[in-house]
């Protein structure tokens, strides 16, 4: 979970990063199902009052066509919002190429809706592949710390949350996850 400048995107890199970090993490999230359960518990609270740095992402189900909502950590920079599809260490060690259902939904239909603390915005989501944009997204996501992050850190990491631990956790997520950008400018339908 160190401060590397280059994200680890290969399956071996993801697996190695996860194996190195696994002892620091709690066993809270061991599978995609665990993440879905946690998101389902948080969603009603986030609909009432979304904390700074978080949002409720709504995608269109690729098979059902129905709206699918997920609580996500989201950092806005102008007309762009950055987030990461997480791979918890236990999952990343065994399945370093795992992709969450909401990412598959974005791949099938990039039109999304994102409810943030101050607005609900339509947008176009995409996976980030450009090196410069990856670095910009990494800085935005990993260096930004909000008060809610302390509670989230306590759920994921052992020991008392600190700003440094939170930033390390966010770097781990970015380096082993799938970075996503959402362009939230109003676009013609």
Coordinates of C-alpha atoms in Angstrom, one line a residue:
X1 CA 0.0 0.0 0.0
X2 CA 3.0 2.3 -0.5
X3 CA 3.0 5.5 -2.4
X4 CA 3.9 4.3 -5.9
X5 CA 3.5 6.7 -8.8
X6 CA 2.7 3.9 -11.3
X7 CA -0.6 2.0 -10.8
X8 CA -0.2 -1.8 -10.8
X9 CA -2.5 -3.0 -13.5
X10 CA -1.3 -6.5 -14.4
X11 CA -3.0 -9.4 -12.7
X12 CA 0.3 -10.4 -11.1
X13 CA 0.8 -6.7 -9.9
X14 CA -2.7 -6.7 -8.4
X15 CA -2.2 -10.1 -6.7
X16 CA 1.2 -9.0 -5.3
X17 CA -0.1 -5.7 -4.0
X18 CA -3.1 -7.5 -2.4
X19 CA -0.9 -10.1 -0.8
X20 CA 1.3 -7.4 0.7
X21 CA -1.7 -5.5 2.1
X22 CA -3.8 -8.4 3.3
X23 CA -2.5 -8.4 6.9
X24 CA -3.5 -4.8 7.3
X25 CA -7.1 -5.3 6.3
X26 CA -10.0 -6.6 8.3
X27 CA -12.0 -9.5 6.9
X28 CA -15.1 -7.4 6.3
X29 CA -15.1 -7.6 2.5
X30 CA -14.0 -10.9 1.1
X31 CA -16.2 -11.1 -2.0
X32 CA -18.3 -9.0 -4.4
X33 CA -21.4 -10.2 -2.5
X34 CA -20.0 -8.6 0.8
X35 CA -19.6 -5.3 -1.1
X36 CA -23.2 -5.4 -2.4
X37 CA -24.5 -6.1 1.2
X38 CA -22.5 -3.2 2.6
X39 CA -23.7 -0.9 -0.2
X40 CA -27.3 -1.9 0.4
X41 CA -27.0 -1.0 4.1
X42 CA -25.5 2.4 3.3
X43 CA -27.8 3.3 0.4
X44 CA -30.8 4.4 2.5
X45 CA -28.5 6.6 4.7
X46 CA -26.8 8.1 1.6
X47 CA -30.2 9.0 0.1
X48 CA -31.0 11.0 3.1
X49 CA -27.6 12.7 3.5
X50 CA -24.7 11.8 1.3
X51 CA -21.4 12.5 3.0
X52 CA -18.7 14.6 1.3
X53 CA -16.6 12.4 -1.0
X54 CA -19.2 9.8 -1.6
X55 CA -22.2 9.3 -3.9
X56 CA -24.9 6.9 -5.1
X57 CA -24.1 5.7 -8.6
X58 CA -27.0 4.5 -10.7
X59 CA -26.2 2.4 -13.8
X60 CA -28.6 0.5 -16.1
X61 CA -28.5 -3.3 -15.7
X62 CA -26.9 -4.8 -18.8
X63 CA -29.2 -7.8 -18.7
X64 CA -32.4 -6.4 -17.1
X65 CA -32.3 -2.8 -18.3
X66 CA -33.4 -1.8 -14.7
X67 CA -31.7 0.9 -12.7
X68 CA -28.9 -0.5 -10.4
X69 CA -27.6 1.7 -7.5
X70 CA -24.3 1.4 -5.7
X71 CA -22.7 3.6 -3.0
X72 CA -19.3 4.7 -4.1
X73 CA -16.4 7.0 -3.0
X74 CA -16.6 9.8 -5.5
X75 CA -14.3 12.9 -5.8
X76 CA -15.4 15.7 -8.1
X77 CA -13.0 17.9 -10.0
X78 CA -14.9 20.4 -12.1
X79 CA -17.0 18.6 -14.7
X80 CA -15.5 15.2 -13.9
X81 CA -16.0 12.8 -11.0
X82 CA -13.5 10.0 -10.2
X83 CA -14.2 6.7 -8.5
X84 CA -12.7 3.3 -8.3
X85 CA -14.2 -0.2 -8.5
X86 CA -12.5 -1.9 -5.5
X87 CA -10.9 -5.2 -5.3
X88 CA -10.5 -6.1 -1.6
X89 CA -7.3 -8.0 -0.8
X90 CA -8.9 -11.3 -0.2
X91 CA -10.6 -11.1 -3.6
X92 CA -7.6 -9.6 -5.5
X93 CA -5.3 -12.4 -4.4
X94 CA -7.6 -15.1 -5.7
X95 CA -9.3 -13.2 -8.6
X96 CA -7.1 -10.2 -9.6
X97 CA -9.1 -9.7 -12.8
X98 CA -12.5 -9.6 -11.0
X99 CA -14.9 -7.0 -12.3
X100 CA -17.9 -5.7 -10.4
X101 CA -21.4 -5.9 -11.9
X102 CA -21.7 -2.1 -12.0
X103 CA -18.5 -1.9 -14.1
X104 CA -20.0 -4.4 -16.6
X105 CA -23.1 -2.2 -16.6
X106 CA -21.0 0.9 -17.5
X107 CA -19.2 -1.1 -20.2
X108 CA -22.6 -2.0 -21.7
X109 CA -24.2 1.5 -21.3
X110 CA -22.0 4.4 -20.1
X111 CA -25.0 6.7 -19.3
X112 CA -25.2 7.0 -15.5
X113 CA -26.7 9.1 -12.8
X114 CA -24.6 10.1 -9.8
X115 CA -26.2 11.6 -6.6
X116 CA -23.6 13.6 -4.7
X117 CA -24.0 15.6 -1.5
X118 CA -25.0 18.8 -3.4
X119 CA -26.5 17.5 -6.7
X120 CA -27.7 14.6 -8.8
X121 CA -26.0 14.6 -12.1
X122 CA -26.4 12.7 -15.3
X123 CA -23.1 11.6 -16.8
X124 CA -21.1 9.4 -19.1
X125 CA -18.8 6.9 -17.3
X126 CA -15.7 5.3 -18.7
X127 CA -12.7 3.4 -17.5
X128 CA -9.6 5.6 -17.4
X129 CA -6.7 4.4 -19.6
X130 CA -4.8 7.6 -20.4
X131 CA -1.6 7.8 -18.3
X132 CA -1.9 11.6 -17.6
X133 CA -5.6 11.2 -16.6
X134 CA -4.7 8.2 -14.4
X135 CA -2.2 10.3 -12.5
X136 CA -4.7 13.1 -12.1
X137 CA -7.4 10.7 -10.9
X138 CA -5.0 9.0 -8.5
X139 CA -4.1 12.4 -7.0
X140 CA -7.7 13.4 -6.6
X141 CA -8.8 10.1 -5.1
X142 CA -5.8 9.3 -3.0
X143 CA -5.0 12.7 -1.5
X144 CA -8.6 13.8 -0.7
X145 CA -9.7 12.9 2.8
X146 CA -13.1 13.7 4.3
X147 CA -14.4 13.0 7.8
X148 CA -16.5 10.0 6.6
X149 CA -13.2 8.4 5.4
X150 CA -12.1 7.8 9.0
X151 CA -15.1 5.6 9.6
X152 CA -14.6 3.8 6.3
X153 CA -10.9 3.2 7.2
X154 CA -11.9 1.7 10.5
X155 CA -14.1 -0.8 8.7
X156 CA -11.4 -1.8 6.3
X157 CA -8.1 -1.5 8.2
X158 CA -6.9 -2.7 11.6
X159 CA -6.0 -0.1 14.1
X160 CA -6.9 3.5 14.6
X161 CA -7.6 5.5 11.4
X162 CA -5.2 8.3 10.6
X163 CA -5.0 10.6 7.5
X164 CA -1.9 8.7 6.4
X165 CA -3.6 5.3 6.7
X166 CA -6.6 6.6 4.8
X167 CA -4.4 7.9 2.0
X168 CA -2.5 4.5 1.9
X169 CA -5.9 2.7 1.7
X170 CA -7.0 4.9 -1.1
X171 CA -3.7 4.3 -3.0
X172 CA -4.2 0.5 -2.5
X173 CA -7.7 0.7 -3.9
X174 CA -6.6 2.8 -6.9
X175 CA -3.6 0.7 -7.7
X176 CA -5.5 -2.6 -7.6
X177 CA -8.9 -1.4 -8.6
X178 CA -10.5 -0.1 -11.8
X179 CA -10.4 3.7 -12.1
X180 CA -13.5 5.3 -13.5
X181 CA -14.2 8.8 -14.7
X182 CA -17.7 10.3 -15.1
X183 CA -18.1 13.3 -17.3
X184 CA -21.0 15.1 -15.8
X185 CA -21.4 18.0 -18.3
X186 CA -24.9 18.2 -19.6
X187 CA -24.9 16.5 -23.0
X188 CA -27.6 16.2 -25.6
X189 CA -29.6 13.0 -25.5

